[in-house]
Amino acid sequence: MNCKLCILLCALCIILCGCHTTKQVVTTPTTTPTTSDATTSLESRLNAFAASQMGWNTMQAGGSVKVSGGKSFSSAMLLRMERGKSIYISLRPLLGVEVGKIVITNDSVLVVDKYHKRYLAEPLSLITNGLPVTVTEMQDIFLGRAFVLAGGTVNTSTRHLVQLEAQGTNYYLSPKAQPDAFSYGFTIDPSNHVLSVEVTPTHGDKTPYTAQYSDVQLTLAGAIAHHAVVTATVGTGKFVLSLDLKNITWNNNVTIDDSKPSAGYQRIAGNKITSILGQ
């Protein structure tokens, strides 16, 4: 009996030691990001970005504007916008007195030089470099917001029209449907702030339409760039518009004077836009 008992005890020890050893070597597998995880992360980021671009009806801001291309011009300004209707830039270089204005609507651009009594009135295509943009998209360009041509601002309603991909430490947002003549998209930083938009022609050697953004601040309408530099080709030359915004207010009543000058003003051809602003 003692011999059998010893054998049983030895067998029990072997089993227990075997179980103990097994427990020691069992480890929890390290979880590594999968393609599915990465896709989910991008989808979450895109959803958050779309939700951050909130709606607005009117806006007004002070600041300064600089135009260059041929001749250069800079001035203090008052900027007013009616969503989807108009952009009004009142040029006030001295003591808040308006000496000129730029008014952009869905079908036209009006530049008035009150000092020299001259004005320019042309189709919107004069400053869009051949791009099919509306005043709504021009407003997004000025404010540093992402949009889809003919689709509107990227928000929770239009989020399905765009896609997001990692691009180094930043991200690249682009519409799923791109025009035949060019492609366009937006670079976004890890804070979901738009850093730039670039439009690149598919064929030819035309200069891309670009806008660079900085000093992005959170407002009632979401993250808005308070400094924007928009570059385009107007006629045969480069046209650069720089905006610095301050004291933005939203959804108050604004007045936009889009009337052409009365008698006594000379009308200037469209290719003289930088000349009329430079003086």
mmCIF file of N, CA and C in Angstrom, residues 120-215:
data_model
loop_
_atom_site.group_PDB
_atom_site.id
_atom_site.type_symbol
_atom_site.label_atom_id
_atom_site.label_comp_id
_atom_site.label_asym_id
_atom_site.label_seq_id
_atom_site.Cartn_x
_atom_site.Cartn_y
_atom_site.Cartn_z
ATOM 1 N N LEU A 120 -14.948 97.780 -62.313
ATOM 2 C CA LEU A 120 -14.849 96.580 -63.139
ATOM 3 C C LEU A 120 -16.037 95.693 -62.792
ATOM 4 N N ALA A 121 -16.731 95.194 -63.786
ATOM 5 C CA ALA A 121 -17.867 94.290 -63.567
ATOM 6 C C ALA A 121 -17.768 93.160 -64.580
ATOM 7 N N GLU A 122 -17.488 91.944 -64.079
ATOM 8 C CA GLU A 122 -17.245 90.799 -64.950
ATOM 9 C C GLU A 122 -17.906 89.544 -64.384
ATOM 10 N N PRO A 123 -18.036 88.500 -65.203
ATOM 11 C CA PRO A 123 -18.538 87.222 -64.692
ATOM 12 C C PRO A 123 -17.613 86.671 -63.601
ATOM 13 N N LEU A 124 -18.159 85.860 -62.721
ATOM 14 C CA LEU A 124 -17.390 85.272 -61.627
ATOM 15 C C LEU A 124 -16.190 84.479 -62.138
ATOM 16 N N SER A 125 -16.300 83.933 -63.353
ATOM 17 C CA SER A 125 -15.225 83.114 -63.910
ATOM 18 C C SER A 125 -13.906 83.877 -64.022
ATOM 19 N N LEU A 126 -13.957 85.215 -63.951
ATOM 20 C CA LEU A 126 -12.733 86.015 -64.037
ATOM 21 C C LEU A 126 -11.753 85.640 -62.936
ATOM 22 N N ILE A 127 -12.259 85.307 -61.737
ATOM 23 C CA ILE A 127 -11.371 85.035 -60.609
ATOM 24 C C ILE A 127 -11.403 83.577 -60.143
ATOM 25 N N THR A 128 -12.105 82.722 -60.880
ATOM 26 C CA THR A 128 -12.175 81.322 -60.456
ATOM 27 C C THR A 128 -11.252 80.415 -61.248
ATOM 28 N N ASN A 129 -10.464 80.990 -62.160
ATOM 29 C CA ASN A 129 -9.485 80.213 -62.910
ATOM 30 C C ASN A 129 -10.139 79.062 -63.680
ATOM 31 N N GLY A 130 -11.373 79.285 -64.130
ATOM 32 C CA GLY A 130 -12.068 78.264 -64.901
ATOM 33 C C GLY A 130 -12.723 77.181 -64.074
ATOM 34 N N LEU A 131 -12.682 77.287 -62.749
ATOM 35 C CA LEU A 131 -13.287 76.270 -61.888
ATOM 36 C C LEU A 131 -14.782 76.546 -61.716
ATOM 37 N N PRO A 132 -15.590 75.502 -61.688
ATOM 38 C CA PRO A 132 -17.039 75.683 -61.552
ATOM 39 C C PRO A 132 -17.459 75.894 -60.106
ATOM 40 N N VAL A 133 -16.944 76.951 -59.490
ATOM 41 C CA VAL A 133 -17.283 77.209 -58.095
ATOM 42 C C VAL A 133 -18.380 78.261 -57.994
ATOM 43 N N THR A 134 -19.196 78.118 -56.978
ATOM 44 C CA THR A 134 -20.236 79.101 -56.681
ATOM 45 C C THR A 134 -19.736 80.009 -55.567
ATOM 46 N N VAL A 135 -20.529 81.003 -55.216
ATOM 47 C CA VAL A 135 -20.127 81.896 -54.137
ATOM 48 C C VAL A 135 -20.065 81.135 -52.810
ATOM 49 N N THR A 136 -20.852 80.074 -52.669
ATOM 50 C CA THR A 136 -20.801 79.262 -51.452
ATOM 51 C C THR A 136 -19.427 78.634 -51.281
ATOM 52 N N GLU A 137 -18.906 78.072 -52.355
ATOM 53 C CA GLU A 137 -17.579 77.474 -52.287
ATOM 54 C C GLU A 137 -16.483 78.536 -52.144
ATOM 55 N N MET A 138 -16.693 79.718 -52.739
ATOM 56 C CA MET A 138 -15.749 80.805 -52.546
ATOM 57 C C MET A 138 -15.696 81.209 -51.071
ATOM 58 N N GLN A 139 -16.829 81.212 -50.423
ATOM 59 C CA GLN A 139 -16.861 81.536 -48.998
ATOM 60 C C GLN A 139 -16.088 80.501 -48.191
ATOM 61 N N ASP A 140 -16.257 79.227 -48.540
ATOM 62 C CA ASP A 140 -15.503 78.177 -47.850
ATOM 63 C C ASP A 140 -14.002 78.328 -48.103
ATOM 64 N N ILE A 141 -13.632 78.711 -49.324
ATOM 65 C CA ILE A 141 -12.219 78.935 -49.641
ATOM 66 C C ILE A 141 -11.664 80.068 -48.785
ATOM 67 N N PHE A 142 -12.396 81.144 -48.651
ATOM 68 C CA PHE A 142 -11.935 82.280 -47.853
ATOM 69 C C PHE A 142 -11.790 81.919 -46.378
ATOM 70 N N LEU A 143 -12.650 81.040 -45.879
ATOM 71 C CA LEU A 143 -12.693 80.741 -44.441
ATOM 72 C C LEU A 143 -11.935 79.478 -44.052
ATOM 73 N N GLY A 144 -11.423 78.744 -45.034
ATOM 74 C CA GLY A 144 -10.667 77.533 -44.724
ATOM 75 C C GLY A 144 -11.548 76.364 -44.340
ATOM 76 N N ARG A 145 -12.604 76.137 -45.124
ATOM 77 C CA ARG A 145 -13.518 75.022 -44.877
ATOM 78 C C ARG A 145 -13.516 74.089 -46.093
ATOM 79 N N ALA A 146 -13.691 72.813 -45.843
ATOM 80 C CA ALA A 146 -13.702 71.830 -46.928
ATOM 81 C C ALA A 146 -15.082 71.782 -47.574
ATOM 82 N N PHE A 147 -15.101 71.522 -48.885
ATOM 83 C CA PHE A 147 -16.365 71.512 -49.624
ATOM 84 C C PHE A 147 -16.290 70.507 -50.764
ATOM 85 N N VAL A 148 -17.444 70.245 -51.350
ATOM 86 C CA VAL A 148 -17.556 69.414 -52.547
ATOM 87 C C VAL A 148 -18.198 70.271 -53.626
ATOM 88 N N LEU A 149 -17.564 70.384 -54.780
ATOM 89 C CA LEU A 149 -18.138 71.163 -55.872
ATOM 90 C C LEU A 149 -19.524 70.630 -56.214
ATOM 91 N N ALA A 150 -20.483 71.532 -56.268
ATOM 92 C CA ALA A 150 -21.884 71.193 -56.545
ATOM 93 C C ALA A 150 -22.507 70.371 -55.425
ATOM 94 N N GLY A 151 -21.786 70.197 -54.328
ATOM 95 C CA GLY A 151 -22.316 69.427 -53.205
ATOM 96 C C GLY A 151 -22.383 70.209 -51.914
ATOM 97 N N GLY A 152 -21.642 71.302 -51.845
ATOM 98 C CA GLY A 152 -21.672 72.145 -50.659
ATOM 99 C C GLY A 152 -20.581 71.826 -49.661
ATOM 100 N N THR A 153 -20.666 72.486 -48.511
ATOM 101 C CA THR A 153 -19.700 72.301 -47.435
ATOM 102 C C THR A 153 -19.726 70.859 -46.943
ATOM 103 N N VAL A 154 -18.553 70.321 -46.603
ATOM 104 C CA VAL A 154 -18.493 68.975 -46.023
ATOM 105 C C VAL A 154 -19.040 69.050 -44.600
ATOM 106 N N ASN A 155 -20.180 68.416 -44.380
ATOM 107 C CA ASN A 155 -20.776 68.350 -43.052
ATOM 108 C C ASN A 155 -21.441 66.986 -42.885
ATOM 109 N N THR A 156 -22.265 66.829 -41.873
ATOM 110 C CA THR A 156 -22.861 65.517 -41.625
ATOM 111 C C THR A 156 -23.784 65.070 -42.759
ATOM 112 N N SER A 157 -24.306 66.027 -43.531
ATOM 113 C CA SER A 157 -25.200 65.679 -44.638
ATOM 114 C C SER A 157 -24.446 65.286 -45.903
ATOM 115 N N THR A 158 -23.230 65.820 -46.076
ATOM 116 C CA THR A 158 -22.459 65.561 -47.299
ATOM 117 C C THR A 158 -21.225 64.712 -47.044
ATOM 118 N N ARG A 159 -21.058 64.252 -45.818
ATOM 119 C CA ARG A 159 -19.897 63.464 -45.437
ATOM 120 C C ARG A 159 -19.692 62.236 -46.321
ATOM 121 N N HIS A 160 -20.787 61.641 -46.813
ATOM 122 C CA HIS A 160 -20.686 60.437 -47.643
ATOM 123 C C HIS A 160 -20.081 60.716 -49.018
ATOM 124 N N LEU A 161 -19.932 61.988 -49.379
ATOM 125 C CA LEU A 161 -19.397 62.337 -50.700
ATOM 126 C C LEU A 161 -17.871 62.407 -50.717
ATOM 127 N N VAL A 162 -17.232 62.294 -49.539
ATOM 128 C CA VAL A 162 -15.784 62.456 -49.457
ATOM 129 C C VAL A 162 -15.135 61.243 -48.802
ATOM 130 N N GLN A 163 -13.815 61.194 -48.924
ATOM 131 C CA GLN A 163 -13.029 60.135 -48.299
ATOM 132 C C GLN A 163 -11.803 60.736 -47.635
ATOM 133 N N LEU A 164 -11.233 60.006 -46.675
ATOM 134 C CA LEU A 164 -10.089 60.504 -45.921
ATOM 135 C C LEU A 164 -8.998 59.443 -45.910
ATOM 136 N N GLU A 165 -7.758 59.878 -46.097
ATOM 137 C CA GLU A 165 -6.627 58.969 -46.036
ATOM 138 C C GLU A 165 -5.485 59.615 -45.271
ATOM 139 N N ALA A 166 -4.670 58.783 -44.630
ATOM 140 C CA ALA A 166 -3.511 59.286 -43.902
ATOM 141 C C ALA A 166 -2.473 59.783 -44.898
ATOM 142 N N GLN A 167 -1.798 60.879 -44.537
ATOM 143 C CA GLN A 167 -0.770 61.459 -45.398
ATOM 144 C C GLN A 167 0.354 61.969 -44.489
ATOM 145 N N GLY A 168 1.271 61.064 -44.136
ATOM 146 C CA GLY A 168 2.306 61.406 -43.174
ATOM 147 C C GLY A 168 1.678 61.644 -41.814
ATOM 148 N N THR A 169 1.984 62.794 -41.217
ATOM 149 C CA THR A 169 1.380 63.136 -39.930
ATOM 150 C C THR A 169 0.039 63.833 -40.095
ATOM 151 N N ASN A 170 -0.321 64.163 -41.338
ATOM 152 C CA ASN A 170 -1.594 64.820 -41.621
ATOM 153 C C ASN A 170 -2.554 63.870 -42.318
ATOM 154 N N TYR A 171 -3.634 64.419 -42.849
ATOM 155 C CA TYR A 171 -4.643 63.634 -43.547
ATOM 156 C C TYR A 171 -5.050 64.363 -44.821
ATOM 157 N N TYR A 172 -5.524 63.591 -45.795
ATOM 158 C CA TYR A 172 -5.942 64.186 -47.063
ATOM 159 C C TYR A 172 -7.400 63.831 -47.311
ATOM 160 N N LEU A 173 -8.225 64.862 -47.412
ATOM 161 C CA LEU A 173 -9.661 64.690 -47.661
ATOM 162 C C LEU A 173 -9.938 65.056 -49.104
ATOM 163 N N SER A 174 -10.622 64.171 -49.822
ATOM 164 C CA SER A 174 -10.927 64.435 -51.230
ATOM 165 C C SER A 174 -12.316 63.914 -51.580
ATOM 166 N N PRO A 175 -13.016 64.608 -52.469
ATOM 167 C CA PRO A 175 -14.312 64.117 -52.945
ATOM 168 C C PRO A 175 -14.142 62.787 -53.689
ATOM 169 N N LYS A 176 -15.071 61.891 -53.524
ATOM 170 C CA LYS A 176 -15.002 60.599 -54.213
ATOM 171 C C LYS A 176 -15.157 60.774 -55.726
ATOM 172 N N ALA A 177 -15.996 61.709 -56.136
ATOM 173 C CA ALA A 177 -16.193 61.989 -57.565
ATOM 174 C C ALA A 177 -15.379 63.218 -57.933
ATOM 175 N N GLN A 178 -14.451 63.063 -58.855
ATOM 176 C CA GLN A 178 -13.588 64.157 -59.279
ATOM 177 C C GLN A 178 -13.930 64.546 -60.721
ATOM 178 N N PRO A 179 -13.850 65.836 -61.054
ATOM 179 C CA PRO A 179 -14.091 66.269 -62.440
ATOM 180 C C PRO A 179 -13.047 65.686 -63.380
ATOM 181 N N ASP A 180 -13.352 65.672 -64.664
ATOM 182 C CA ASP A 180 -12.408 65.168 -65.659
ATOM 183 C C ASP A 180 -11.220 66.106 -65.853
ATOM 184 N N ALA A 181 -11.459 67.415 -65.754
ATOM 185 C CA ALA A 181 -10.426 68.390 -66.095
ATOM 186 C C ALA A 181 -9.417 68.637 -64.982
ATOM 187 N N PHE A 182 -9.766 68.309 -63.734
ATOM 188 C CA PHE A 182 -8.862 68.578 -62.626
ATOM 189 C C PHE A 182 -9.237 67.715 -61.425
ATOM 190 N N SER A 183 -8.326 67.651 -60.466
ATOM 191 C CA SER A 183 -8.598 66.987 -59.199
ATOM 192 C C SER A 183 -8.380 67.994 -58.075
ATOM 193 N N TYR A 184 -9.034 67.785 -56.955
ATOM 194 C CA TYR A 184 -8.884 68.710 -55.840
ATOM 195 C C TYR A 184 -9.080 67.990 -54.511
ATOM 196 N N GLY A 185 -8.474 68.553 -53.476
ATOM 197 C CA GLY A 185 -8.596 67.965 -52.159
ATOM 198 C C GLY A 185 -8.029 68.891 -51.101
ATOM 199 N N PHE A 186 -8.126 68.470 -49.838
ATOM 200 C CA PHE A 186 -7.788 69.311 -48.703
ATOM 201 C C PHE A 186 -6.833 68.575 -47.770
ATOM 202 N N THR A 187 -5.799 69.256 -47.332
ATOM 203 C CA THR A 187 -4.899 68.714 -46.327
ATOM 204 C C THR A 187 -5.392 69.152 -44.956
ATOM 205 N N ILE A 188 -5.503 68.198 -44.029
ATOM 206 C CA ILE A 188 -6.055 68.442 -42.699
ATOM 207 C C ILE A 188 -5.045 67.975 -41.657
ATOM 208 N N ASP A 189 -4.857 68.749 -40.611
ATOM 209 C CA ASP A 189 -3.884 68.368 -39.587
ATOM 210 C C ASP A 189 -4.534 67.463 -38.533
ATOM 211 N N PRO A 190 -3.768 66.936 -37.572
ATOM 212 C CA PRO A 190 -4.335 66.027 -36.561
ATOM 213 C C PRO A 190 -5.426 66.656 -35.698
ATOM 214 N N SER A 191 -5.475 68.001 -35.669
ATOM 215 C CA SER A 191 -6.532 68.681 -34.910
ATOM 216 C C SER A 191 -7.787 68.915 -35.749
ATOM 217 N N ASN A 192 -7.819 68.337 -36.947
ATOM 218 C CA ASN A 192 -8.948 68.498 -37.875
ATOM 219 C C ASN A 192 -9.099 69.930 -38.369
ATOM 220 N N HIS A 193 -7.979 70.641 -38.487
ATOM 221 C CA HIS A 193 -7.977 71.974 -39.077
ATOM 222 C C HIS A 193 -7.519 71.876 -40.534
ATOM 223 N N VAL A 194 -8.218 72.553 -41.421
ATOM 224 C CA VAL A 194 -7.820 72.556 -42.834
ATOM 225 C C VAL A 194 -6.565 73.410 -42.989
ATOM 226 N N LEU A 195 -5.522 72.806 -43.568
ATOM 227 C CA LEU A 195 -4.267 73.510 -43.798
ATOM 228 C C LEU A 195 -4.189 74.093 -45.203
ATOM 229 N N SER A 196 -4.811 73.414 -46.166
ATOM 230 C CA SER A 196 -4.716 73.894 -47.550
ATOM 231 C C SER A 196 -5.745 73.194 -48.421
ATOM 232 N N VAL A 197 -6.005 73.806 -49.561
ATOM 233 C CA VAL A 197 -6.768 73.191 -50.639
ATOM 234 C C VAL A 197 -5.972 73.413 -51.912
ATOM 235 N N GLU A 198 -5.927 72.399 -52.751
ATOM 236 C CA GLU A 198 -5.205 72.534 -54.009
ATOM 237 C C GLU A 198 -6.013 71.911 -55.132
ATOM 238 N N VAL A 199 -6.087 72.634 -56.223
ATOM 239 C CA VAL A 199 -6.772 72.145 -57.420
ATOM 240 C C VAL A 199 -5.713 71.967 -58.502
ATOM 241 N N THR A 200 -5.597 70.757 -59.019
ATOM 242 C CA THR A 200 -4.559 70.454 -59.996
ATOM 243 C C THR A 200 -5.183 70.020 -61.316
ATOM 244 N N PRO A 201 -4.918 70.737 -62.408
ATOM 245 C CA PRO A 201 -5.454 70.342 -63.718
ATOM 246 C C PRO A 201 -4.959 68.947 -64.114
ATOM 247 N N THR A 202 -5.839 68.191 -64.725
ATOM 248 C CA THR A 202 -5.473 66.841 -65.164
ATOM 249 C C THR A 202 -4.562 66.893 -66.380
ATOM 250 N N HIS A 203 -4.785 67.863 -67.234
ATOM 251 C CA HIS A 203 -3.978 67.996 -68.451
ATOM 252 C C HIS A 203 -3.458 69.425 -68.566
ATOM 253 N N GLY A 204 -2.378 69.585 -69.302
ATOM 254 C CA GLY A 204 -1.831 70.919 -69.529
ATOM 255 C C GLY A 204 -0.912 71.354 -68.407
ATOM 256 N N ASP A 205 -0.443 72.568 -68.497
ATOM 257 C CA ASP A 205 0.517 73.086 -67.527
ATOM 258 C C ASP A 205 -0.016 74.311 -66.791
ATOM 259 N N LYS A 206 -1.332 74.385 -66.646
ATOM 260 C CA LYS A 206 -1.912 75.515 -65.933
ATOM 261 C C LYS A 206 -1.510 75.481 -64.457
ATOM 262 N N THR A 207 -1.370 76.663 -63.893
ATOM 263 C CA THR A 207 -1.016 76.767 -62.489
ATOM 264 C C THR A 207 -2.192 76.296 -61.629
ATOM 265 N N PRO A 208 -1.955 75.435 -60.644
ATOM 266 C CA PRO A 208 -3.050 74.994 -59.782
ATOM 267 C C PRO A 208 -3.648 76.157 -59.003
ATOM 268 N N TYR A 209 -4.888 76.015 -58.650
ATOM 269 C CA TYR A 209 -5.575 76.973 -57.795
ATOM 270 C C TYR A 209 -5.322 76.501 -56.363
ATOM 271 N N THR A 210 -4.697 77.312 -55.525
ATOM 272 C CA THR A 210 -4.353 76.873 -54.180
ATOM 273 C C THR A 210 -4.785 77.890 -53.138
ATOM 274 N N ALA A 211 -4.943 77.410 -51.920
ATOM 275 C CA ALA A 211 -5.183 78.281 -50.777
ATOM 276 C C ALA A 211 -4.474 77.660 -49.575
ATOM 277 N N GLN A 212 -3.750 78.477 -48.847
ATOM 278 C CA GLN A 212 -3.032 78.043 -47.650
ATOM 279 C C GLN A 212 -3.652 78.734 -46.436
ATOM 280 N N TYR A 213 -3.771 77.985 -45.330
ATOM 281 C CA TYR A 213 -4.453 78.513 -44.156
ATOM 282 C C TYR A 213 -3.590 78.414 -42.900
ATOM 283 N N SER A 214 -3.772 79.390 -42.009
ATOM 284 C CA SER A 214 -3.106 79.360 -40.709
ATOM 285 C C SER A 214 -3.941 80.164 -39.722
ATOM 286 N N ASP A 215 -3.477 80.196 -38.465
ATOM 287 C CA ASP A 215 -4.204 80.884 -37.396
ATOM 288 C C ASP A 215 -5.661 80.428 -37.362
#
